[in-house]
């Protein structure tokens, strides 16, 4: 069913959706990895494509940045398009000194500073958690490629630029073992649980809040391939 955000009709979207934040990354996934590609959405330029990967039907669609954006798109995928598996492929900022740029993080769970679940659970704390089978398969796929991924909890923040020029209190999160920061997974895992579907976030470290190291857009594009190969292995 078409919505104000996604003009796809029932059947246009595969049961498995790869979801980068950037819609042009969804186009890149379709152009690079998929065959027989059909574009199903361009509303708000939130590009979505369905094609075949080694004979398996799969879609790629952008989520946009932040919890409200990914929440709208994923809830509609679950509710109107019978999507059964969503794999977010994104970037993150490292909170731990042992995490270096281009390392891969498998987000087993997602803390958040967002009010998204406060409203839903009326002040009680829900623990947004990835699907265990996807965590296990992603870990094994990475190790088979000679990559040792970091598996643990991350922070999904609403505050990319911090508050009044100060960083978000990342050292506190770091003390409690949080690996890295992004802006979407707490909503993805919550909505996936609500609809009984599988979800996982794979992240490449694009910058470090500890060392202040950053990466260029070209470097990020190259590092994206390793993460994508893991994602495609587990669809
Ligand atoms: N903050 C939030 N999201 C991010 C970051 C960050 O530093 N790096 C990559 N995604």
mmCIF file of C-alpha atoms and ligand atoms in Angstrom:
data_model
loop_
_atom_site.group_PDB
_atom_site.id
_atom_site.type_symbol
_atom_site.label_atom_id
_atom_site.label_comp_id
_atom_site.label_asym_id
_atom_site.label_seq_id
_atom_site.Cartn_x
_atom_site.Cartn_y
_atom_site.Cartn_z
ATOM 1 C CA UNK A 1 0.000 0.000 0.000
ATOM 2 C CA UNK A 2 1.287 3.434 -0.922
ATOM 3 C CA UNK A 3 1.797 5.908 1.952
ATOM 4 C CA UNK A 4 2.782 9.589 1.976
ATOM 5 C CA UNK A 5 6.420 8.417 2.335
ATOM 6 C CA UNK A 6 6.675 5.371 0.112
ATOM 7 C CA UNK A 7 4.773 4.831 -3.137
ATOM 8 C CA UNK A 8 5.507 1.082 -3.395
ATOM 9 C CA UNK A 9 2.496 -1.189 -3.751
ATOM 10 C CA UNK A 10 2.168 -4.537 -2.007
ATOM 11 C CA UNK A 11 4.571 -7.037 -3.548
ATOM 12 C CA UNK A 12 7.081 -4.456 -4.774
ATOM 13 C CA UNK A 13 9.364 -4.859 -1.744
ATOM 14 C CA UNK A 14 11.276 -8.046 -0.910
ATOM 15 C CA UNK A 15 11.009 -9.785 2.477
ATOM 16 C CA UNK A 16 14.583 -8.689 3.201
ATOM 17 C CA UNK A 17 15.563 -5.019 3.102
ATOM 18 C CA UNK A 18 19.081 -3.603 3.309
ATOM 19 C CA UNK A 19 18.837 -0.149 4.824
ATOM 20 C CA UNK A 20 21.616 2.439 4.639
ATOM 21 C CA UNK A 21 20.935 5.925 6.029
ATOM 22 C CA UNK A 22 21.791 7.630 2.752
ATOM 23 C CA UNK A 23 19.346 6.906 -0.104
ATOM 24 C CA UNK A 24 22.206 7.233 -2.615
ATOM 25 C CA UNK A 25 23.820 4.308 -0.798
ATOM 26 C CA UNK A 26 20.655 2.317 -1.534
ATOM 27 C CA UNK A 27 21.144 3.169 -5.226
ATOM 28 C CA UNK A 28 24.808 2.180 -4.928
ATOM 29 C CA UNK A 29 23.813 -1.198 -3.421
ATOM 30 C CA UNK A 30 21.297 -1.786 -6.229
ATOM 31 C CA UNK A 31 23.779 -0.726 -8.954
ATOM 32 C CA UNK A 32 26.712 -2.678 -7.500
ATOM 33 C CA UNK A 33 25.274 -5.893 -6.133
ATOM 34 C CA UNK A 34 21.778 -6.538 -7.531
ATOM 35 C CA UNK A 35 20.404 -7.768 -10.853
ATOM 36 C CA UNK A 36 17.007 -7.143 -12.506
ATOM 37 C CA UNK A 37 16.597 -4.006 -10.405
ATOM 38 C CA UNK A 38 13.285 -2.129 -10.204
ATOM 39 C CA UNK A 39 12.977 1.196 -8.356
ATOM 40 C CA UNK A 40 9.943 1.176 -6.062
ATOM 41 C CA UNK A 41 10.272 4.543 -4.339
ATOM 42 C CA UNK A 42 11.498 8.067 -4.925
ATOM 43 C CA UNK A 43 9.140 10.013 -2.666
ATOM 44 C CA UNK A 44 11.304 12.637 -0.870
ATOM 45 C CA UNK A 45 14.219 11.070 -2.769
ATOM 46 C CA UNK A 46 14.162 8.205 -0.252
ATOM 47 C CA UNK A 47 15.212 5.809 -2.988
ATOM 48 C CA UNK A 48 14.170 2.159 -2.788
ATOM 49 C CA UNK A 49 15.029 -0.688 -5.162
ATOM 50 C CA UNK A 50 14.225 -4.382 -5.436
ATOM 51 C CA UNK A 51 16.437 -6.849 -7.295
ATOM 52 C CA UNK A 52 18.143 -10.218 -7.107
ATOM 53 C CA UNK A 53 21.324 -11.095 -5.262
ATOM 54 C CA UNK A 54 22.578 -14.537 -6.377
ATOM 55 C CA UNK A 55 18.951 -15.394 -7.171
ATOM 56 C CA UNK A 56 17.531 -14.161 -3.851
ATOM 57 C CA UNK A 57 15.055 -11.281 -3.952
ATOM 58 C CA UNK A 58 16.223 -8.382 -1.821
ATOM 59 C CA UNK A 59 15.433 -4.677 -1.520
ATOM 60 C CA UNK A 60 17.616 -1.709 -0.624
ATOM 61 C CA UNK A 61 16.101 1.493 0.720
ATOM 62 C CA UNK A 62 17.398 4.551 2.562
ATOM 63 C CA UNK A 63 16.246 5.229 6.129
ATOM 64 C CA UNK A 64 17.263 8.875 6.389
ATOM 65 C CA UNK A 65 19.041 10.129 9.490
ATOM 66 C CA UNK A 66 17.754 9.722 13.017
ATOM 67 C CA UNK A 67 15.154 7.822 14.950
ATOM 68 C CA UNK A 68 11.932 9.458 13.649
ATOM 69 C CA UNK A 69 12.994 8.946 10.038
ATOM 70 C CA UNK A 70 13.963 5.267 10.334
ATOM 71 C CA UNK A 71 10.888 4.658 12.520
ATOM 72 C CA UNK A 72 8.504 5.898 9.824
ATOM 73 C CA UNK A 73 10.088 3.882 7.021
ATOM 74 C CA UNK A 74 10.547 0.649 8.970
ATOM 75 C CA UNK A 75 7.093 0.686 10.537
ATOM 76 C CA UNK A 76 5.583 1.051 7.057
ATOM 77 C CA UNK A 77 7.778 -1.756 5.689
ATOM 78 C CA UNK A 78 6.507 -4.066 8.441
ATOM 79 C CA UNK A 79 2.869 -2.968 8.401
ATOM 80 C CA UNK A 80 2.137 -2.577 4.685
ATOM 81 C CA UNK A 81 4.795 -4.612 2.879
ATOM 82 C CA UNK A 82 5.223 -7.755 5.000
ATOM 83 C CA UNK A 83 8.961 -7.225 5.317
ATOM 84 C CA UNK A 84 10.508 -9.934 7.512
ATOM 85 C CA UNK A 85 14.142 -8.906 7.827
ATOM 86 C CA UNK A 86 15.808 -5.486 7.926
ATOM 87 C CA UNK A 87 19.570 -5.103 7.945
ATOM 88 C CA UNK A 88 20.787 -1.573 8.574
ATOM 89 C CA UNK A 89 24.212 -0.811 7.129
ATOM 90 C CA UNK A 90 25.625 2.404 8.524
ATOM 91 C CA UNK A 91 28.511 4.253 10.072
ATOM 92 C CA UNK A 92 29.334 5.054 13.681
ATOM 93 C CA UNK A 93 31.648 7.081 15.890
ATOM 94 C CA UNK A 94 33.843 5.009 18.238
ATOM 95 C CA UNK A 95 33.590 5.456 22.029
ATOM 96 C CA UNK A 96 36.366 2.954 22.893
ATOM 97 C CA UNK A 97 40.066 3.502 22.231
ATOM 98 C CA UNK A 98 40.560 -0.022 20.836
ATOM 99 C CA UNK A 99 38.053 0.688 18.047
ATOM 100 C CA UNK A 100 39.793 2.080 14.976
ATOM 101 C CA UNK A 101 38.319 3.635 11.833
ATOM 102 C CA UNK A 102 37.044 1.004 9.362
ATOM 103 C CA UNK A 103 36.508 -1.561 12.144
ATOM 104 C CA UNK A 104 33.152 -3.314 11.943
ATOM 105 C CA UNK A 105 30.616 -3.256 14.771
ATOM 106 C CA UNK A 106 27.690 -5.651 15.099
ATOM 107 C CA UNK A 107 25.109 -3.899 17.281
ATOM 108 C CA UNK A 108 23.730 -6.544 19.638
ATOM 109 C CA UNK A 109 21.615 -3.907 21.389
ATOM 110 C CA UNK A 110 21.028 -0.168 21.263
ATOM 111 C CA UNK A 111 20.903 2.308 24.151
ATOM 112 C CA UNK A 112 19.355 5.674 23.412
ATOM 113 C CA UNK A 113 19.017 9.250 24.698
ATOM 114 C CA UNK A 114 15.857 9.615 22.607
ATOM 115 C CA UNK A 115 12.373 9.982 24.115
ATOM 116 C CA UNK A 116 11.045 7.558 21.467
ATOM 117 C CA UNK A 117 10.613 4.639 23.882
ATOM 118 C CA UNK A 118 9.982 6.776 26.979
ATOM 119 C CA UNK A 119 6.653 7.682 25.428
ATOM 120 C CA UNK A 120 5.911 4.125 24.356
ATOM 121 C CA UNK A 121 6.749 2.494 27.699
ATOM 122 C CA UNK A 122 5.657 5.415 29.879
ATOM 123 C CA UNK A 123 8.997 5.998 31.550
ATOM 124 C CA UNK A 124 10.018 2.346 31.954
ATOM 125 C CA UNK A 125 13.145 1.291 30.059
ATOM 126 C CA UNK A 126 12.887 -1.088 27.112
ATOM 127 C CA UNK A 127 16.088 -2.764 25.856
ATOM 128 C CA UNK A 128 16.110 -2.678 22.020
ATOM 129 C CA UNK A 129 17.885 -5.863 20.927
ATOM 130 C CA UNK A 130 19.002 -7.319 17.601
ATOM 131 C CA UNK A 131 17.857 -10.700 16.320
ATOM 132 C CA UNK A 132 20.234 -13.315 17.721
ATOM 133 C CA UNK A 133 20.348 -15.443 14.547
ATOM 134 C CA UNK A 134 21.367 -12.401 12.502
ATOM 135 C CA UNK A 135 24.005 -11.447 15.084
ATOM 136 C CA UNK A 136 25.401 -14.987 14.987
ATOM 137 C CA UNK A 137 25.357 -15.222 11.189
ATOM 138 C CA UNK A 138 26.925 -11.775 10.741
ATOM 139 C CA UNK A 139 29.673 -12.652 13.195
ATOM 140 C CA UNK A 140 30.407 -15.916 11.385
ATOM 141 C CA UNK A 141 30.288 -14.249 7.942
ATOM 142 C CA UNK A 142 32.777 -11.601 9.108
ATOM 143 C CA UNK A 143 35.170 -14.153 10.631
ATOM 144 C CA UNK A 144 35.007 -16.220 7.416
ATOM 145 C CA UNK A 145 36.217 -13.115 5.558
ATOM 146 C CA UNK A 146 39.128 -12.675 7.962
ATOM 147 C CA UNK A 147 37.451 -9.765 9.763
ATOM 148 C CA UNK A 148 37.127 -9.786 13.567
ATOM 149 C CA UNK A 149 34.057 -7.651 14.244
ATOM 150 C CA UNK A 150 33.236 -5.991 17.559
ATOM 151 C CA UNK A 151 29.919 -7.200 18.979
ATOM 152 C CA UNK A 152 28.130 -5.266 21.712
ATOM 153 C CA UNK A 153 25.870 -2.406 22.606
ATOM 154 C CA UNK A 154 25.823 0.975 20.882
ATOM 155 C CA UNK A 155 24.181 4.349 21.512
ATOM 156 C CA UNK A 156 21.475 5.687 19.178
ATOM 157 C CA UNK A 157 21.616 9.418 19.886
ATOM 158 C CA UNK A 158 19.307 12.268 18.919
ATOM 159 C CA UNK A 159 22.130 14.793 19.412
ATOM 160 C CA UNK A 160 24.654 14.695 16.580
ATOM 161 C CA UNK A 161 26.042 18.133 17.489
ATOM 162 C CA UNK A 162 25.883 17.697 21.267
ATOM 163 C CA UNK A 163 24.475 20.393 23.519
ATOM 164 C CA UNK A 164 25.660 24.020 23.611
ATOM 165 C CA UNK A 165 28.891 23.123 21.867
ATOM 166 C CA UNK A 166 29.671 20.267 24.296
ATOM 167 C CA UNK A 167 29.941 16.673 23.089
ATOM 168 C CA UNK A 168 27.195 14.287 24.166
ATOM 169 C CA UNK A 169 28.335 12.635 27.475
ATOM 170 C CA UNK A 170 30.085 9.886 25.543
ATOM 171 C CA UNK A 171 32.652 9.116 28.273
ATOM 172 C CA UNK A 172 29.831 8.026 30.574
ATOM 173 C CA UNK A 173 28.424 5.679 27.918
ATOM 174 C CA UNK A 174 31.967 4.449 27.212
ATOM 175 C CA UNK A 175 32.470 3.577 30.908
ATOM 176 C CA UNK A 176 29.414 1.355 30.671
ATOM 177 C CA UNK A 177 30.839 -0.544 27.727
ATOM 178 C CA UNK A 178 29.002 1.163 24.885
ATOM 179 C CA UNK A 179 31.080 0.662 21.742
ATOM 180 C CA UNK A 180 30.018 3.458 19.435
ATOM 181 C CA UNK A 181 27.377 6.006 18.466
ATOM 182 C CA UNK A 182 24.920 6.238 15.572
ATOM 183 C CA UNK A 183 21.370 7.594 15.364
ATOM 184 C CA UNK A 184 18.850 4.907 14.355
ATOM 185 C CA UNK A 185 19.132 1.400 15.803
ATOM 186 C CA UNK A 186 17.064 1.811 18.980
ATOM 187 C CA UNK A 187 14.019 2.551 16.810
ATOM 188 C CA UNK A 188 14.806 -0.163 14.275
ATOM 189 C CA UNK A 189 15.092 -2.854 16.982
ATOM 190 C CA UNK A 190 11.981 -1.666 18.814
ATOM 191 C CA UNK A 191 9.803 -1.644 15.708
ATOM 192 C CA UNK A 192 11.182 -4.966 14.512
ATOM 193 C CA UNK A 193 10.266 -6.504 17.878
ATOM 194 C CA UNK A 194 6.788 -4.966 17.757
ATOM 195 C CA UNK A 195 6.120 -6.615 14.378
ATOM 196 C CA UNK A 196 7.975 -9.844 15.158
ATOM 197 C CA UNK A 197 10.546 -9.456 12.392
ATOM 198 C CA UNK A 198 14.329 -9.894 12.378
ATOM 199 C CA UNK A 199 16.584 -6.839 12.494
ATOM 200 C CA UNK A 200 20.293 -6.166 12.705
ATOM 201 C CA UNK A 201 22.583 -3.149 12.442
ATOM 202 C CA UNK A 202 26.057 -3.475 10.948
ATOM 203 C CA UNK A 203 28.299 -0.441 11.314
ATOM 204 C CA UNK A 204 31.659 0.688 10.013
ATOM 205 C CA UNK A 205 33.593 3.007 12.314
ATOM 206 C CA UNK A 206 33.833 6.307 10.391
ATOM 207 C CA UNK A 207 35.295 8.444 13.176
ATOM 208 C CA UNK A 208 36.516 8.199 16.749
ATOM 209 C CA UNK A 209 35.440 10.428 19.611
ATOM 210 C CA UNK A 210 38.507 9.138 21.504
ATOM 211 C CA UNK A 211 41.279 9.800 18.966
ATOM 212 C CA UNK A 212 39.303 12.396 16.906
ATOM 213 C CA UNK A 213 40.335 10.430 13.819
ATOM 214 C CA UNK A 214 37.989 10.902 10.830
ATOM 215 C CA UNK A 215 37.621 9.384 7.354
ATOM 216 C CA UNK A 216 37.044 10.914 3.943
ATOM 217 C CA UNK A 217 33.902 10.184 1.901
ATOM 218 C CA UNK A 218 36.071 8.185 -0.557
ATOM 219 C CA UNK A 219 37.517 6.047 2.248
ATOM 220 C CA UNK A 220 34.030 5.473 3.650
ATOM 221 C CA UNK A 221 32.841 4.272 0.267
ATOM 222 C CA UNK A 222 35.652 1.698 0.078
ATOM 223 C CA UNK A 223 35.112 0.446 3.630
ATOM 224 C CA UNK A 224 31.412 0.117 2.867
ATOM 225 C CA UNK A 225 32.143 -2.914 0.639
ATOM 226 C CA UNK A 226 33.379 -5.144 3.500
ATOM 227 C CA UNK A 227 30.268 -4.429 5.544
ATOM 228 C CA UNK A 228 28.006 -4.951 2.534
ATOM 229 C CA UNK A 229 29.560 -8.317 1.795
ATOM 230 C CA UNK A 230 28.741 -9.414 5.357
ATOM 231 C CA UNK A 231 25.169 -8.092 5.004
ATOM 232 C CA UNK A 232 24.665 -9.852 1.653
ATOM 233 C CA UNK A 233 26.038 -13.108 3.097
ATOM 234 C CA UNK A 234 23.281 -13.201 5.722
ATOM 235 C CA UNK A 235 20.227 -12.281 3.659
HETATM 236 N N1 LIG B 1 27.501 10.676 16.030
HETATM 237 C C1 LIG B 1 26.343 10.208 15.594
HETATM 238 N N2 LIG B 1 26.235 9.418 14.533
HETATM 239 C C2 LIG B 1 27.361 9.083 13.891
HETATM 240 C C3 LIG B 1 28.598 9.539 14.296
HETATM 241 C C4 LIG B 1 28.671 10.381 15.432
HETATM 242 O O1 LIG B 1 29.746 10.824 15.838
HETATM 243 N N3 LIG B 1 29.527 9.037 13.435
HETATM 244 C C5 LIG B 1 28.843 8.286 12.545
HETATM 245 N N4 LIG B 1 27.539 8.314 12.811
#
